[in-house]
Amino acid sequence: MNKNNFAIIMAGGIGSRFWPISRTSHPKQFIDILGTGKTLIQQTYDRFLKVCPPENIFIATNEIYSDLVKAQLAGIQDQQILTEPVMRNTAPCIAYGCFKIQSINPDAVICVAPSDHLILDEPAFISTIERSMETAVSHNCLITLGIKPSRPDTGYGYIQYTDQTINGDFHKVKTFTEKPSLDIAKTFIQSGDFLWNAGIFIWSVNAITEAFGKYLPDINDIFVDARSVYNTETERSYIHTAYQQCTNISIDYGVMEKASNVYVLPSEFGWSDLGTWASIYQLAEKDYVGNAVIPSERVIMYDSSNCMVNVPEGKLVVLQGLHDYIVVESNNTLLICPRDQEQNVKQVVADVKQKFGTKYI
């Protein structure tokens, strides 16, 4: 295994679309949401153990989740947990991780990935990451992975690419587009040169730190100035103070959309971002009338079809005459809503917080 291979796993989100199972105190990346026996972050960590030495895997997360990370990832050390005192989107946490890794190994090549995505074809994923790491080093470029779209989904960002390639099939990126309208998404699919943005990035540590200096100089300066404290006892307190000064900006908008050396690899490895209950329903095992029940031991359904049901173990639930609904219970909260209205869950969470405070959030 290449000692220069590193990974940064981003695990700071609160997963509000999976409320009430995903809560601020225990978000979806720390939950076995598919009933596999492992949480999403455990699956992601185990996947990267096949690419990087264990000491080269870093977890970027909110400071309130530090104990959860240590509890779920056996052997992870404190210096491998990059804690954020406040949420500042992806660019600051990636900058922190990359500058820290550069201080450890200036020849590092890094994969940055979310902690809460599903990968069904793990060998294909590992092969894709290893090829991308080799290409990132040999061509001094910033690489992102694009997923061949199967439908005009409005929940994903899109990447448009050109015919210009390096190393065979790494295409130069033309444009990034955030979540489009349905009509625009249909146009993207028909054009044939758009991919879903998987939010997975690969680059050499020198290429990305150079990009920060060029495109996000304010963030760059913060983490350059911290070089003397990386991997020391004062790192955490220093970073927590400095982090307050960071701009709230994504790596896509801050760097990837501006840099001229960005390439995308069209990829297929059974990817899902598990962003909504609909994505869980799509992947879950269903009965003959389309009901997906996790766990299923004490759920009885009469004249009900195409429902997504997730309730605590030992809870007896009886549903009758319910079609195309989401039924979720957790943490003294019950949510029942039509499957085609699940995008409203974020608004529901905001309304609950306004009416009842953070008790149920």
XYZ file of C-alpha atoms in Angstrom:
361
model
C 0.000 0.000 0.000
C 1.332 3.416 -0.970
C 2.383 5.386 2.131
C 1.695 8.622 0.214
C -2.023 7.828 -0.086
C -4.212 9.840 2.300
C -7.958 10.285 2.789
C -10.072 12.996 4.377
C -13.560 11.780 5.281
C -16.024 14.634 5.801
C -18.410 13.799 8.637
C -19.700 17.110 9.951
C -23.215 17.336 8.505
C -26.435 16.954 10.490
C -28.469 15.091 7.842
C -31.686 17.001 8.464
C -33.514 15.312 5.567
C -33.423 12.087 7.619
C -35.078 13.631 10.646
C -36.274 12.351 13.085
C -33.783 9.451 12.932
C -30.932 11.824 12.140
C -30.609 14.396 14.908
C -28.113 17.161 15.596
C -26.656 15.102 18.449
C -26.484 11.871 16.387
C -26.620 12.534 12.610
C -27.062 10.028 9.796
C -23.372 9.247 9.201
C -23.280 7.616 12.649
C -26.429 5.531 12.018
C -26.867 2.107 10.428
C -29.595 3.560 8.250
C -29.751 0.596 5.845
C -29.722 -2.111 8.504
C -26.383 -3.574 7.332
C -24.759 -3.931 10.742
C -22.399 -0.993 10.145
C -22.966 2.748 10.244
C -22.302 4.837 7.144
C -19.055 6.282 8.499
C -17.831 2.794 9.439
C -18.495 1.584 5.896
C -16.658 4.593 4.443
C -13.670 4.164 6.773
C -13.395 0.431 6.019
C -13.468 1.223 2.300
C -10.524 3.615 2.569
C -8.492 1.105 4.596
C -8.080 -0.682 1.251
C -6.529 2.476 -0.270
C -4.590 4.140 2.582
C -2.643 3.065 5.665
C -4.940 3.512 8.713
C -2.785 6.329 10.122
C -3.309 8.268 6.851
C -7.101 8.513 7.188
C -8.407 11.750 8.704
C -11.957 12.559 9.793
C -13.194 16.144 9.463
C -16.147 16.685 11.758
C -17.799 19.057 14.184
C -16.193 19.025 17.605
C -19.427 17.728 19.157
C -19.022 14.477 17.174
C -15.444 13.741 18.206
C -16.480 11.134 20.780
C -18.857 9.487 18.303
C -16.031 9.164 15.788
C -13.751 7.549 18.367
C -16.510 5.213 19.535
C -17.333 4.011 16.031
C -13.877 3.861 14.408
C -11.644 1.525 16.364
C -8.022 2.613 16.423
C -8.580 6.180 15.222
C -6.262 8.577 17.045
C -7.060 12.076 18.307
C -4.635 13.639 15.824
C -6.623 12.040 12.972
C -9.835 13.836 13.972
C -10.018 17.345 12.533
C -12.580 19.107 14.672
C -14.456 22.196 13.499
C -15.847 24.546 16.166
C -18.436 25.952 13.722
C -19.892 24.863 10.376
C -18.179 26.709 7.515
C -19.021 24.458 4.533
C -16.446 22.241 2.795
C -13.596 24.556 1.735
C -12.263 25.374 5.244
C -12.328 21.788 6.525
C -10.639 20.542 3.348
C -8.004 23.271 3.618
C -7.358 22.319 7.243
C -6.933 18.650 6.372
C -4.745 19.267 3.323
C -2.367 21.719 5.000
C -2.042 19.411 8.011
C -1.300 16.436 5.755
C 1.247 18.501 3.828
C 3.100 19.090 7.092
C 3.242 15.308 7.584
C 4.043 14.267 4.010
C 4.746 16.819 1.250
C 4.413 14.016 -1.336
C 0.883 13.124 -0.247
C -1.961 12.465 -2.666
C -5.370 12.896 -1.063
C -8.891 11.657 -1.652
C -11.632 13.740 -0.028
C -15.009 12.009 0.329
C -18.267 12.342 2.275
C -18.866 9.907 5.125
C -22.490 9.137 4.302
C -22.518 7.821 0.728
C -23.292 4.274 -0.357
C -20.914 2.390 -2.664
C -22.257 -0.942 -3.915
C -19.311 -1.963 -6.134
C -16.362 -1.545 -3.783
C -13.668 -3.067 -6.050
C -14.654 -0.653 -8.841
C -14.548 2.245 -6.374
C -11.080 1.327 -5.100
C -9.786 0.918 -8.658
C -11.249 4.337 -9.574
C -9.608 6.043 -6.583
C -6.217 4.454 -7.228
C -6.282 5.409 -10.926
C -7.317 8.945 -10.006
C -4.512 9.258 -7.464
C -1.943 8.189 -10.058
C -3.350 10.654 -12.600
C -3.518 13.519 -10.088
C 0.177 13.113 -9.320
C 1.399 12.587 -12.886
C -0.620 15.490 -14.354
C -0.656 17.902 -11.379
C -4.417 18.323 -11.642
C -7.533 18.431 -9.487
C -9.842 15.473 -10.113
C -13.501 15.009 -9.269
C -15.589 11.903 -9.823
C -18.750 12.132 -11.911
C -21.529 9.564 -11.926
C -23.259 8.679 -15.172
C -26.833 9.909 -14.611
C -29.725 7.477 -14.856
C -32.472 10.099 -14.658
C -32.935 13.902 -14.677
C -32.595 14.228 -10.903
C -32.951 17.747 -9.458
C -31.300 16.793 -6.171
C -27.759 16.537 -7.550
C -25.192 18.976 -8.864
C -24.024 18.384 -12.440
C -20.618 18.506 -14.129
C -20.282 19.233 -17.838
C -17.137 17.925 -19.513
C -15.329 18.394 -22.816
C -13.716 15.946 -25.251
C -10.248 16.974 -24.057
C -8.793 14.134 -21.968
C -5.712 13.073 -20.057
C -4.667 9.518 -19.218
C -7.383 8.060 -21.403
C -10.739 9.032 -19.958
C -10.217 11.881 -17.494
C -12.143 14.720 -19.162
C -11.473 18.418 -18.735
C -14.351 20.041 -16.833
C -16.313 22.724 -18.660
C -18.928 23.801 -16.090
C -20.345 22.997 -12.665
C -24.080 23.488 -12.105
C -25.800 23.328 -8.742
C -29.146 21.531 -8.360
C -31.051 22.478 -11.552
C -34.754 22.669 -12.352
C -36.353 19.548 -13.852
C -36.447 21.051 -17.352
C -32.751 21.956 -17.198
C -31.882 18.520 -15.768
C -33.681 16.892 -18.711
C -31.650 19.038 -21.101
C -28.445 17.955 -19.350
C -29.325 14.270 -19.713
C -30.214 14.661 -23.394
C -26.947 16.454 -24.173
C -24.910 13.448 -23.037
C -21.960 15.446 -21.679
C -23.142 15.942 -18.089
C -22.469 13.823 -14.994
C -23.786 13.884 -11.451
C -21.338 15.488 -9.037
C -20.430 12.832 -6.464
C -18.563 15.273 -4.217
C -15.444 13.068 -4.222
C -12.124 14.782 -4.994
C -8.582 13.559 -5.628
C -5.435 15.708 -5.843
C -1.823 15.941 -4.805
C -1.366 17.973 -1.646
C 0.801 20.467 -3.507
C -1.749 21.008 -6.290
C -4.608 21.720 -3.876
C -2.623 23.987 -1.536
C -1.451 25.938 -4.576
C -5.100 26.260 -5.661
C -6.114 27.560 -2.232
C -3.391 30.191 -2.462
C -4.648 31.299 -5.861
C -8.432 31.159 -5.457
C -9.124 31.362 -1.697
C -6.198 33.395 -0.346
C -7.947 34.346 2.912
C -8.573 30.704 3.848
C -5.129 29.786 2.552
C -3.423 32.316 4.827
C -5.254 31.024 7.907
C -3.984 27.473 7.471
C -0.534 28.455 6.200
C -0.087 30.487 9.395
C -1.020 27.372 11.396
C 1.863 25.292 10.032
C 3.877 25.625 13.219
C 1.100 24.084 15.351
C 0.078 21.080 13.242
C 0.521 17.812 15.134
C 1.300 19.621 18.398
C -0.668 19.958 21.621
C -1.712 23.496 20.698
C -3.169 22.591 17.285
C -6.771 22.161 18.409
C -7.062 25.403 20.373
C -5.245 27.384 17.672
C -7.415 26.012 14.858
C -10.629 26.531 16.816
C -9.781 30.204 17.201
C -8.601 30.642 13.616
C -11.591 28.748 12.190
C -13.949 31.523 13.258
C -12.336 33.749 10.615
C -13.000 31.316 7.742
C -15.428 32.211 4.968
C -18.469 29.946 4.654
C -17.848 28.534 1.177
C -17.860 25.177 -0.596
C -14.803 23.694 -2.286
C -16.830 23.470 -5.506
C -17.587 27.176 -5.627
C -14.344 28.379 -4.053
C -11.839 26.302 -6.027
C -13.193 23.719 -8.468
C -15.314 26.129 -10.516
C -12.384 28.542 -10.893
C -9.323 26.361 -11.408
C -8.134 25.617 -14.950
C -6.668 22.164 -14.198
C -9.871 20.374 -13.140
C -10.729 16.995 -14.676
C -13.627 14.601 -14.127
C -13.607 10.831 -14.416
C -16.966 9.343 -15.513
C -17.475 6.579 -12.950
C -19.732 3.661 -12.199
C -19.443 1.931 -8.837
C -23.011 1.682 -7.537
C -23.068 5.140 -5.972
C -25.839 6.811 -4.000
C -25.513 9.894 -1.828
C -28.313 8.615 0.469
C -29.611 12.163 0.583
C -33.299 11.471 1.165
C -35.706 8.811 2.340
C -36.494 8.209 -1.353
C -32.913 7.060 -1.909
C -33.181 4.673 1.038
C -36.493 3.359 -0.299
C -34.975 2.815 -3.729
C -32.126 0.725 -2.279
C -34.016 -1.169 0.425
C -35.421 -4.664 0.046
C -39.181 -4.492 -0.621
C -42.073 -6.897 -0.319
C -44.301 -7.919 -3.226
C -46.371 -4.707 -3.017
C -43.392 -2.382 -2.720
C -43.176 -1.820 1.036
C -39.695 -1.301 2.507
C -39.603 -1.884 6.261
C -36.450 -1.457 8.410
C -36.497 -3.342 10.770
C -39.467 -5.515 9.874
C -40.026 -7.818 12.854
C -43.111 -6.121 14.344
C -44.691 -4.191 11.486
C -48.015 -5.451 10.150
C -49.456 -3.906 6.999
C -52.956 -4.278 5.535
C -53.927 -2.938 2.128
C -50.771 -0.792 2.099
C -48.197 -0.450 -0.667
C -45.012 1.376 -1.678
C -44.369 2.664 1.859
C -41.028 3.369 3.527
C -41.247 2.372 7.213
C -38.461 2.801 9.750
C -39.355 2.290 13.404
C -37.486 1.265 16.585
C -36.865 -2.419 17.238
C -39.554 -3.897 19.448
C -42.133 -1.298 18.376
C -45.390 -2.839 17.158
C -46.746 -0.865 14.198
C -49.959 -1.614 12.300
C -50.684 0.250 9.056
C -53.881 -0.061 7.055
C -54.824 1.609 3.781
C -51.604 3.584 3.439
C -50.005 3.965 0.009
C -46.787 5.766 -1.015
C -45.995 7.105 2.464
C -42.951 7.517 4.671
C -43.483 6.439 8.279
C -40.530 7.055 10.601
C -40.342 7.029 14.380
C -37.315 7.860 16.493
C -36.401 9.858 19.590
C -39.993 10.343 20.787
C -40.968 11.742 17.375
C -43.238 10.281 14.696
C -43.145 11.504 11.094
C -45.772 10.488 8.542
C -45.676 12.116 5.114
C -46.310 11.279 1.437
C -43.191 10.000 -0.308
C -43.508 12.617 -3.035
C -43.379 15.416 -0.450
C -40.269 14.326 1.424
C -38.354 17.405 0.249
C -40.483 19.304 2.771
C -38.776 17.543 5.694
C -36.124 20.276 6.002
C -38.862 22.858 6.344
C -40.646 20.669 8.897
C -37.444 20.527 10.948
C -37.177 24.330 10.821
C -40.821 24.691 11.921
C -40.371 22.221 14.787
C -37.283 24.093 15.964
C -39.139 27.410 15.888
C -42.148 26.037 17.772
C -40.503 23.685 20.283
C -36.850 24.706 20.368
C -34.055 22.196 19.896
C -35.552 19.448 22.073
C -36.725 17.413 19.085
C -33.956 18.471 16.703
